[in-house]
Amino acid sequence: MFQALLDNICQTLSCDNKTMCKGYSGCVPVLESKTCGSPPSVPNAEASPAGPFPVGHTHNYTCNYTPRNESYTTCQEDGKWSNAVFQCLIIGQNQSRALCSSMGFTVVGTSWCYFFNDTTLTYDMAKANCIDRGMEMPMIESESEWNALLEHIDFKNYWIGGYANDTGGVREWFWENHQKIGPFRPWADGKPDNTMDTISAIASFQRGWDDIPTNWLIPLMCEKKINFE
């Protein structure tokens, strides 16, 4: 119990590199000849400072994600740091966001991972490109996703994963998963306005949706739902 109290005191103190933690005595000077190099690095934690550090010096790790185990290590008399069992884990939402960013994609809002590319492609070419990336063309079913996306596309044109079906002489709009597009349809002013005999798809336009021929060449964007589990 007493040792646990001392360990807790040393864990909360941040002694400089010319002192060591002595429990209730706090940080006290030590001999300069006894030193350790830089503390062991811990993945995802802030970088460890450069040494040397004196025997007894305690380094407290800083983790901006999910910390586990004791968050410190101490310089020992043999010039080595005590075994660092501390872990700084990126889990859940943080893990998904980190994975999205590490792949060169963009986190959009709270639930979506997007890829943007200014290369101009037809609708079918853009669809194939998204599939090759393990993603899909955006199927924007909520105002929250659309508003989050606008922060990244603004007035630019990009393909969206929706297309027209004129079966029976009535134009209906569907997502790429063949589900009918729901009530949320933020068409730009005067849109849709394409002719019934044109094979049309949806693109972003003037902070709204536009219906354009699928053989037009415009940039693509792809989407992947972020898993928070």
XYZ file of N, CA and C in Angstrom:
687
model
N 0.825 -1.197 0.000
C 0.000 0.000 0.000
C 0.869 1.261 0.000
N 1.896 1.271 0.901
C 2.780 2.435 0.982
C 3.502 2.653 -0.345
N 4.001 1.552 -0.943
C 4.704 1.672 -2.216
C 3.770 2.196 -3.304
N 2.521 1.766 -3.246
C 1.545 2.226 -4.233
C 1.338 3.730 -4.127
N 1.332 4.242 -2.880
C 1.187 5.678 -2.685
C 2.378 6.432 -3.257
N 3.580 5.891 -3.024
C 4.782 6.526 -3.568
C 4.751 6.517 -5.083
N 4.343 5.376 -5.652
C 4.263 5.275 -7.111
C 3.276 6.288 -7.667
N 2.173 6.495 -6.963
C 1.170 7.440 -7.418
C 1.708 8.862 -7.390
N 2.471 9.194 -6.367
C 3.069 10.525 -6.272
C 4.027 10.754 -7.432
N 4.876 9.759 -7.697
C 5.857 9.899 -8.773
C 5.181 9.962 -10.136
N 4.049 9.308 -10.262
C 3.337 9.321 -11.531
C 2.812 10.706 -11.862
N 2.412 11.440 -10.835
C 1.826 12.758 -11.050
C 2.862 13.865 -11.143
N 4.080 13.602 -10.686
C 5.132 14.613 -10.766
C 5.820 14.575 -12.125
N 6.287 15.715 -12.583
C 7.086 15.799 -13.803
C 8.410 16.454 -13.439
N 9.364 15.653 -12.968
C 10.671 16.176 -12.572
C 11.488 16.497 -13.814
N 12.343 17.523 -13.724
C 13.189 17.845 -14.872
C 14.331 16.830 -14.953
N 15.167 16.972 -15.994
C 16.179 15.937 -16.234
C 17.420 16.042 -15.341
N 17.365 16.855 -14.301
C 18.464 16.904 -13.327
C 17.977 16.484 -11.933
N 16.751 15.990 -11.886
C 16.191 15.576 -10.596
C 15.504 14.228 -10.731
N 15.183 13.648 -9.582
C 14.458 12.383 -9.569
C 13.360 12.448 -8.515
N 12.350 11.608 -8.694
C 11.235 11.588 -7.756
C 11.592 10.746 -6.535
N 11.404 11.322 -5.349
C 11.654 10.623 -4.090
C 10.377 10.570 -3.249
N 9.270 10.293 -3.884
C 8.006 10.167 -3.177
C 7.603 11.452 -2.503
N 7.399 11.401 -1.164
C 6.955 12.573 -0.427
C 7.978 13.702 -0.446
N 9.224 13.387 -0.749
C 10.267 14.422 -0.817
C 10.215 15.183 -2.130
N 9.428 14.693 -3.071
C 9.293 15.364 -4.353
C 10.488 15.145 -5.249
N 10.800 16.138 -6.087
C 11.915 16.056 -7.023
C 13.196 16.519 -6.322
N 14.190 15.650 -6.260
C 15.450 15.994 -5.587
C 16.605 15.831 -6.559
N 17.699 16.618 -6.388
C 18.853 16.516 -7.282
C 19.491 15.132 -7.206
N 20.070 14.709 -8.332
C 20.778 13.429 -8.378
C 22.122 13.632 -9.065
N 22.969 12.624 -8.971
C 24.283 12.696 -9.604
C 24.146 12.717 -11.117
N 24.872 13.623 -11.743
C 24.813 13.763 -13.194
C 25.351 12.533 -13.908
N 26.214 11.744 -13.247
C 26.867 10.618 -13.925
C 25.915 9.458 -14.207
N 24.819 9.375 -13.456
C 23.858 8.300 -13.663
C 22.780 8.787 -14.622
N 22.758 8.246 -15.836
C 21.792 8.730 -16.829
C 21.198 7.593 -17.658
N 20.044 7.892 -18.249
C 19.388 7.029 -19.242
C 19.187 7.864 -20.502
N 19.081 7.193 -21.610
C 18.803 7.902 -22.859
C 17.350 8.338 -22.929
N 16.841 8.516 -24.135
C 15.448 8.923 -24.295
C 14.512 7.820 -23.808
N 13.385 8.164 -23.201
C 12.422 7.153 -22.758
C 11.906 6.347 -23.951
N 11.529 5.090 -23.718
C 11.001 4.268 -24.820
C 9.783 4.942 -25.448
N 9.718 4.895 -26.762
C 8.563 5.487 -27.435
C 7.364 4.550 -27.331
N 6.195 5.127 -27.259
C 4.943 4.370 -27.200
C 4.105 4.759 -28.412
N 3.710 3.800 -29.237
C 2.910 4.113 -30.426
C 1.685 4.959 -30.094
N 1.489 6.010 -30.892
C 0.343 6.919 -30.801
C 0.446 7.949 -29.678
N 1.395 7.777 -28.744
C 1.589 8.785 -27.697
C 2.495 9.891 -28.241
N 2.534 11.023 -27.531
C 3.418 12.104 -27.957
C 4.868 11.638 -27.897
N 5.694 12.167 -28.792
C 7.089 11.740 -28.887
C 7.823 11.952 -27.566
N 8.691 10.994 -27.229
C 9.471 11.093 -25.991
C 10.566 12.138 -26.142
N 10.888 12.891 -25.081
C 11.944 13.904 -25.157
C 13.325 13.256 -25.248
N 14.265 14.011 -25.775
C 15.633 13.501 -25.900
C 16.320 13.472 -24.537
N 17.140 12.432 -24.316
C 17.901 12.318 -23.066
C 19.162 13.169 -23.131
N 20.090 13.026 -22.169
C 20.018 12.016 -21.100
C 19.163 12.473 -19.918
N 18.729 11.468 -19.120
C 17.978 11.725 -17.899
C 18.650 10.973 -16.751
N 18.605 11.520 -15.541
C 19.273 10.889 -14.393
C 18.505 9.675 -13.878
N 19.227 8.841 -13.144
C 18.601 7.688 -12.501
C 17.475 8.178 -11.589
N 16.336 7.519 -11.668
C 15.203 7.902 -10.843
C 14.240 8.853 -11.514
N 14.661 9.414 -12.653
C 13.762 10.338 -13.348
C 12.555 9.578 -13.888
N 11.378 10.131 -13.694
C 10.141 9.519 -14.177
C 9.586 10.317 -15.351
N 9.357 9.607 -16.441
C 8.769 10.248 -17.619
C 7.298 9.868 -17.708
N 6.434 10.875 -17.785
C 4.997 10.645 -17.937
C 4.602 10.820 -19.401
N 3.975 9.798 -19.949
C 3.549 9.835 -21.346
C 2.265 10.649 -21.499
N 2.129 11.275 -22.660
C 0.914 12.017 -22.992
C 0.201 11.311 -24.134
N -1.056 10.959 -23.917
C -1.840 10.231 -24.918
C -3.133 10.992 -25.189
N -3.372 11.319 -26.455
C -4.595 12.036 -26.822
C -5.695 11.094 -27.291
N -5.471 9.801 -27.108
C -6.467 8.813 -27.523
C -6.980 8.071 -26.282
N -6.831 6.753 -26.244
C -7.321 5.971 -25.110
C -6.140 5.378 -24.352
N -5.802 5.877 -23.139
C -4.655 5.366 -22.377
C -4.994 4.089 -21.620
N -3.998 3.191 -21.531
C -4.155 1.971 -20.746
C -2.868 1.674 -19.991
N -3.002 1.188 -18.767
C -1.887 0.849 -17.877
C -1.196 2.119 -17.366
N -0.164 1.928 -16.517
C 0.537 3.068 -15.935
C 1.208 3.886 -17.030
N 0.998 5.206 -16.957
C 1.459 6.071 -18.049
C 2.839 6.667 -17.794
N 3.735 5.901 -17.158
C 5.065 6.450 -16.880
C 6.120 5.348 -16.917
N 7.377 5.762 -17.038
C 8.526 4.866 -16.954
C 9.630 5.593 -16.190
N 10.496 4.843 -15.512
C 11.510 5.452 -14.636
C 12.911 4.993 -15.024
N 13.865 5.928 -15.012
C 15.263 5.612 -15.295
C 15.857 4.857 -14.105
N 16.404 3.662 -14.365
C 16.938 2.815 -13.301
C 18.458 2.950 -13.178
N 19.019 2.364 -12.114
C 20.447 2.509 -11.835
C 21.328 1.864 -12.894
N 20.795 0.910 -13.660
C 21.595 0.285 -14.715
C 21.567 1.087 -16.009
N 20.983 2.288 -15.953
C 20.942 3.139 -17.137
C 19.843 2.770 -18.111
N 18.923 1.920 -17.680
C 17.811 1.519 -18.544
C 16.494 1.979 -17.928
N 15.514 2.168 -18.793
C 14.196 2.570 -18.320
C 13.419 1.344 -17.856
N 12.584 1.526 -16.845
C 11.729 0.431 -16.386
C 10.782 0.036 -17.508
N 10.331 -1.198 -17.455
C 9.454 -1.695 -18.511
C 8.219 -0.806 -18.649
N 8.047 -0.265 -19.836
C 6.900 0.604 -20.091
C 5.731 -0.247 -20.578
N 4.733 -0.401 -19.730
C 3.560 -1.194 -20.101
C 2.432 -0.294 -20.593
N 2.713 1.002 -20.653
C 1.685 1.953 -21.070
C 1.319 1.741 -22.532
N 0.032 1.887 -22.834
C -0.464 1.803 -24.201
C -1.334 3.017 -24.495
N -1.185 3.539 -25.686
C -2.012 4.650 -26.158
C -2.760 4.122 -27.376
N -4.001 3.750 -27.181
C -4.738 3.022 -28.208
C -5.696 3.925 -28.976
N -5.677 3.748 -30.295
C -6.657 4.424 -31.147
C -7.771 3.420 -31.400
N -8.911 3.621 -30.770
C -9.999 2.666 -30.909
C -11.284 3.388 -31.280
N -12.253 2.631 -31.747
C -13.557 3.176 -32.084
C -13.468 4.265 -33.129
N -14.088 5.403 -32.859
C -14.133 6.512 -33.798
C -12.733 6.983 -34.159
N -11.850 7.091 -33.163
C -10.492 7.552 -33.433
C -9.773 6.617 -34.388
N -9.976 5.305 -34.222
C -9.335 4.332 -35.090
C -9.813 4.507 -36.520
N -11.114 4.686 -36.701
C -11.674 4.853 -38.035
C -11.166 6.129 -38.688
N -11.115 7.202 -37.911
C -10.619 8.465 -38.451
C -9.147 8.361 -38.836
N -8.355 7.711 -37.974
C -6.932 7.555 -38.265
C -6.730 6.719 -39.517
N -7.525 5.656 -39.668
C -7.415 4.803 -40.846
C -7.792 5.574 -42.095
N -8.849 6.353 -42.017
C -9.287 7.167 -43.148
C -8.173 8.116 -43.583
N -7.595 8.823 -42.639
C -6.536 9.785 -42.955
C -5.272 9.098 -43.455
N -4.933 7.935 -42.878
C -3.711 7.236 -43.280
C -3.783 6.750 -44.716
N -4.983 6.551 -45.237
C -5.165 6.084 -46.609
C -5.238 7.249 -47.595
N -5.073 8.461 -47.097
C -5.103 9.626 -47.966
C -6.501 10.136 -48.241
N -7.484 9.670 -47.458
C -8.858 10.092 -47.649
C -9.191 11.237 -46.694
N -10.400 11.762 -46.816
C -10.822 12.911 -46.029
C -11.990 12.536 -45.131
N -11.887 12.871 -43.856
C -12.999 12.646 -42.935
C -14.032 13.743 -43.166
N -15.263 13.343 -43.461
C -16.350 14.284 -43.705
C -17.406 14.102 -42.621
N -17.659 15.160 -41.865
C -18.644 15.060 -40.803
C -18.201 14.087 -39.728
N -19.159 13.341 -39.196
C -18.876 12.409 -38.111
C -18.941 10.952 -38.529
N -19.350 10.678 -39.766
C -19.589 9.280 -40.129
C -19.100 8.866 -41.504
N -18.372 9.740 -42.208
C -18.050 9.410 -43.588
C -16.579 9.645 -43.916
N -16.057 8.762 -44.747
C -14.689 8.850 -45.251
C -14.787 9.059 -46.760
N -14.191 10.138 -47.268
C -14.342 10.494 -48.679
C -12.995 10.533 -49.400
N -13.058 10.221 -50.695
C -11.915 10.396 -51.586
C -12.333 11.386 -52.658
N -11.528 12.430 -52.861
C -11.798 13.436 -53.888
C -10.684 13.394 -54.928
N -11.068 13.499 -56.196
C -10.073 13.510 -57.265
C -10.565 14.425 -58.372
N -9.701 15.344 -58.807
C -10.091 16.307 -59.835
C -9.977 15.761 -61.251
N -9.543 14.497 -61.396
C -9.521 13.877 -62.721
C -10.949 13.777 -63.240
N -11.186 14.211 -64.471
C -12.546 14.199 -65.009
C -12.845 12.863 -65.683
N -13.975 12.282 -65.312
C -14.379 10.969 -65.805
C -15.866 10.966 -66.115
N -16.298 9.983 -66.925
C -17.726 9.782 -67.119
C -18.311 9.158 -65.856
N -19.623 9.079 -65.804
C -20.280 8.505 -64.630
C -19.844 7.061 -64.417
N -19.858 6.252 -65.475
C -19.490 4.840 -65.345
C -18.023 4.668 -64.965
N -17.157 5.525 -65.507
C -15.738 5.452 -65.156
C -15.528 5.827 -63.691
N -16.254 6.826 -63.225
C -16.146 7.236 -61.824
C -16.632 6.116 -60.909
N -17.713 5.463 -61.299
C -18.244 4.348 -60.511
C -17.208 3.234 -60.393
N -16.577 2.871 -61.521
C -15.563 1.813 -61.518
C -14.360 2.209 -60.665
N -13.981 3.484 -60.721
C -12.842 3.967 -59.938
C -13.114 3.827 -58.444
N -14.319 4.164 -58.020
C -14.672 4.042 -56.598
C -14.647 2.583 -56.160
N -15.181 1.699 -56.991
C -15.204 0.276 -56.657
C -13.787 -0.259 -56.513
N -12.890 0.170 -57.404
C -11.493 -0.275 -57.336
C -10.837 0.147 -56.025
N -11.317 1.204 -55.422
C -10.754 1.700 -54.159
C -11.432 1.079 -52.933
N -12.365 0.161 -53.184
C -13.100 -0.424 -52.074
C -14.121 0.537 -51.500
N -14.554 1.497 -52.303
C -15.511 2.509 -51.868
C -16.707 2.482 -52.808
N -17.569 3.468 -52.708
C -18.720 3.563 -53.592
C -18.993 5.024 -53.899
N -19.760 5.253 -54.954
C -20.151 6.625 -55.247
C -21.064 7.114 -54.125
N -20.971 8.390 -53.763
C -21.746 8.890 -52.629
C -23.250 8.724 -52.820
N -23.894 8.193 -51.810
C -25.354 8.118 -51.754
C -25.764 8.956 -50.553
N -26.100 10.191 -50.822
C -26.294 11.188 -49.767
C -27.765 11.219 -49.376
N -28.068 10.605 -48.256
C -29.460 10.421 -47.865
C -29.911 11.331 -46.730
N -29.026 12.187 -46.260
C -29.412 13.051 -45.141
C -28.849 14.455 -45.315
N -29.525 15.402 -44.709
C -29.069 16.786 -44.763
C -27.752 16.951 -44.022
N -27.559 16.168 -42.955
C -26.324 16.289 -42.177
C -25.108 15.907 -43.014
N -25.215 14.831 -43.800
C -24.087 14.443 -44.643
C -23.868 15.475 -45.742
N -24.942 15.954 -46.350
C -24.814 16.930 -47.427
C -24.163 18.215 -46.925
N -24.600 18.703 -45.779
C -24.013 19.933 -45.237
C -22.542 19.739 -44.888
N -22.193 18.558 -44.342
C -20.790 18.277 -44.031
C -19.966 18.216 -45.310
N -20.552 17.658 -46.361
C -19.848 17.526 -47.634
C -19.626 18.877 -48.299
N -20.581 19.779 -48.146
C -20.462 21.096 -48.769
C -19.229 21.849 -48.294
N -18.780 21.567 -47.081
C -17.577 22.228 -46.573
C -16.348 21.857 -47.393
N -16.422 20.740 -48.116
C -15.275 20.259 -48.892
C -15.434 20.482 -50.400
N -16.677 20.495 -50.898
C -16.863 20.624 -52.354
C -17.346 22.012 -52.751
N -18.049 22.712 -51.851
C -18.545 24.056 -52.093
C -19.266 24.131 -53.438
N -18.740 24.900 -54.406
C -19.423 25.068 -55.681
C -18.862 24.159 -56.777
N -18.024 23.201 -56.419
C -17.424 22.325 -57.425
C -18.400 21.244 -57.878
N -18.138 20.729 -59.076
C -18.945 19.641 -59.627
C -18.275 18.303 -59.368
N -19.012 17.368 -58.800
C -18.542 15.993 -58.608
C -19.710 15.046 -58.883
N -19.365 13.851 -59.357
C -20.402 12.843 -59.534
C -20.942 12.386 -58.185
N -22.261 12.168 -58.135
C -22.940 11.580 -56.986
C -23.570 10.282 -57.469
N -23.684 9.292 -56.593
C -24.145 7.964 -57.012
C -25.637 7.822 -57.200
N -26.234 8.690 -58.010
C -27.661 8.590 -58.309
C -27.899 8.699 -59.802
N -28.917 8.009 -60.300
C -29.185 8.001 -61.735
C -30.688 7.985 -61.988
N -31.060 8.338 -63.229
C -32.469 8.392 -63.610
C -32.890 7.101 -64.291
N -34.126 6.687 -64.033
C -34.725 5.540 -64.707
C -36.058 6.003 -65.283
N -36.175 5.897 -66.602
C -37.361 6.407 -67.288
C -38.342 5.310 -67.677
N -38.270 4.148 -67.046
C -39.153 3.037 -67.370
C -40.617 3.454 -67.232
N -41.394 3.129 -68.284
C -42.817 3.463 -68.249
C -43.108 4.917 -68.527
N -42.106 5.648 -68.999
C -42.314 7.046 -69.331
C -42.345 7.976 -68.133
N -42.045 7.445 -66.961
C -42.008 8.262 -65.749
C -40.586 8.273 -65.205
N -40.067 9.446 -65.024
C -38.681 9.539 -64.536
C -38.630 9.349 -63.029
N -37.838 8.355 -62.617
C -37.603 8.090 -61.204
C -36.099 8.151 -60.945
N -35.738 8.508 -59.723
C -34.322 8.618 -59.369
C -33.946 7.544 -58.358
N -32.813 6.882 -58.646
C -32.355 5.771 -57.813
C -30.894 5.967 -57.423
N -30.533 5.385 -56.252
C -29.132 5.303 -55.874
C -28.483 4.124 -56.572
N -27.165 4.066 -56.511
C -26.431 2.973 -57.152
C -26.744 1.610 -56.536
N -27.289 1.573 -55.343
C -27.700 0.296 -54.744
C -29.119 -0.084 -55.161
N -29.660 0.682 -56.147
C -30.974 0.430 -56.759
C -32.143 0.776 -55.842
N -31.855 1.445 -54.722
C -32.923 1.925 -53.861
C -33.385 3.299 -54.353
N -34.689 3.517 -54.331
C -35.215 4.803 -54.779
C -34.721 5.908 -53.847
N -34.334 7.014 -54.437
C -33.857 8.142 -53.644
C -35.007 8.692 -52.808
N -34.735 8.921 -51.537
C -35.760 9.346 -50.589
C -36.157 10.800 -50.742
N -36.867 11.322 -49.756
C -37.381 12.692 -49.846
C -36.303 13.767 -49.813
N -35.131 13.445 -49.254
C -34.072 14.460 -49.219
C -33.413 14.541 -50.592
N -33.737 15.604 -51.330
C -33.200 15.815 -52.676
C -32.885 17.304 -52.839
N -31.713 17.736 -52.464
C -31.378 19.163 -52.514
C -31.015 19.641 -53.923
N -31.989 19.591 -54.821
C -31.729 20.033 -56.186
C -31.380 21.522 -56.211
N -30.476 21.891 -57.107
C -30.162 23.304 -57.310
C -31.371 23.979 -57.957
N -31.401 25.297 -57.920
C -32.529 26.032 -58.500
C -32.749 25.631 -59.953
N -33.994 25.304 -60.287
C -34.338 24.949 -61.659
C -34.001 23.531 -62.053
N -33.495 22.745 -61.116
C -33.117 21.360 -61.407
C -34.101 20.412 -60.720
N -34.301 19.205 -61.276
C -33.715 18.657 -62.507
C -34.401 19.234 -63.744
N -33.640 19.333 -64.830
C -34.193 19.927 -66.048
C -33.762 19.208 -67.316
N -33.142 18.012 -67.182
C -32.676 17.306 -68.368
C -33.851 16.656 -69.079
N -33.708 16.399 -70.381
C -34.788 15.815 -71.174
C -34.984 14.353 -70.835
N -36.175 13.859 -71.036
C -36.521 12.496 -70.675
C -35.745 11.454 -71.467
N -35.274 11.811 -72.665
C -34.594 10.804 -73.488
C -33.081 10.793 -73.266
N -32.600 11.513 -72.274
C -31.171 11.548 -71.978
C -30.860 10.648 -70.793
N -29.807 9.829 -70.909
C -29.361 9.015 -69.780
C -28.679 9.955 -68.795
N -29.294 10.148 -67.651
C -28.827 11.175 -66.724
C -28.384 10.596 -65.390
N -27.498 11.329 -64.742
C -27.052 10.988 -63.395
C -26.952 12.282 -62.603
N -26.716 12.146 -61.307
C -26.695 13.316 -60.429
C -25.261 13.770 -60.169
N -25.073 15.065 -60.160
C -23.775 15.651 -59.819
C -24.017 16.830 -58.889
N -23.007 17.158 -58.099
C -23.110 18.357 -57.269
C -22.984 19.576 -58.175
N -23.739 20.627 -57.856
C -23.745 21.815 -58.708
C -24.275 22.995 -57.902
N -23.492 24.076 -57.828
C -23.944 25.296 -57.159
C -24.534 25.010 -55.775
N -23.835 24.158 -55.001
C -24.264 23.788 -53.654
C -25.617 23.068 -53.646
N -25.917 22.406 -54.755
C -27.130 21.597 -54.869
C -26.876 20.448 -55.822
N -27.941 19.761 -56.243
C -27.808 18.657 -57.189
C -28.211 19.116 -58.583
N -27.594 18.490 -59.569
C -27.924 18.743 -60.970
C -28.050 17.400 -61.671
N -28.897 17.329 -62.687
C -28.997 16.113 -63.501
C -28.306 16.378 -64.831
N -27.304 15.567 -65.137
C -26.506 15.778 -66.343
C -26.308 14.454 -67.067
N -25.968 14.494 -68.361
C -25.712 13.261 -69.113
C -24.555 12.475 -68.494
N -24.665 11.161 -68.491
C -23.647 10.317 -67.859
C -22.328 10.306 -68.621
N -22.334 10.791 -69.874
C -21.080 10.793 -70.638
C -20.293 12.096 -70.471
N -20.794 12.997 -69.657
C -20.025 14.207 -69.374
C -18.804 13.846 -68.537
N -17.771 14.659 -68.648
C -16.534 14.433 -67.900
C -16.436 15.441 -66.756
N -16.564 14.954 -65.536
C -16.410 15.810 -64.358
C -15.648 15.027 -63.287
N -15.124 15.700 -62.259
C -14.363 15.007 -61.210
C -15.218 14.002 -60.439
N -14.527 13.083 -59.766
C -15.237 12.076 -58.989
C -14.974 12.240 -57.503
N -15.883 11.718 -56.725
C -15.668 11.540 -55.291
C -16.265 10.193 -54.905
N -15.621 9.547 -53.940
C -16.057 8.233 -53.476
C -16.280 8.310 -51.972
N -17.100 7.408 -51.457
C -17.469 7.461 -50.048
C -17.349 6.088 -49.401
N -17.041 6.120 -48.107
C -17.039 4.899 -47.305
C -17.557 5.262 -45.926
N -18.553 4.521 -45.477
C -19.116 4.783 -44.154
C -18.086 4.441 -43.093
N -17.893 5.321 -42.120
C -16.971 5.062 -41.025
C -17.663 4.186 -39.986
N -16.980 3.130 -39.574
C -17.515 2.215 -38.569
C -17.051 2.650 -37.181
N -17.975 2.984 -36.306
C -17.632 3.454 -34.973
C -17.582 2.344 -33.941
N -17.896 1.120 -34.355
C -17.933 0.007 -33.389
C -16.530 -0.381 -32.951
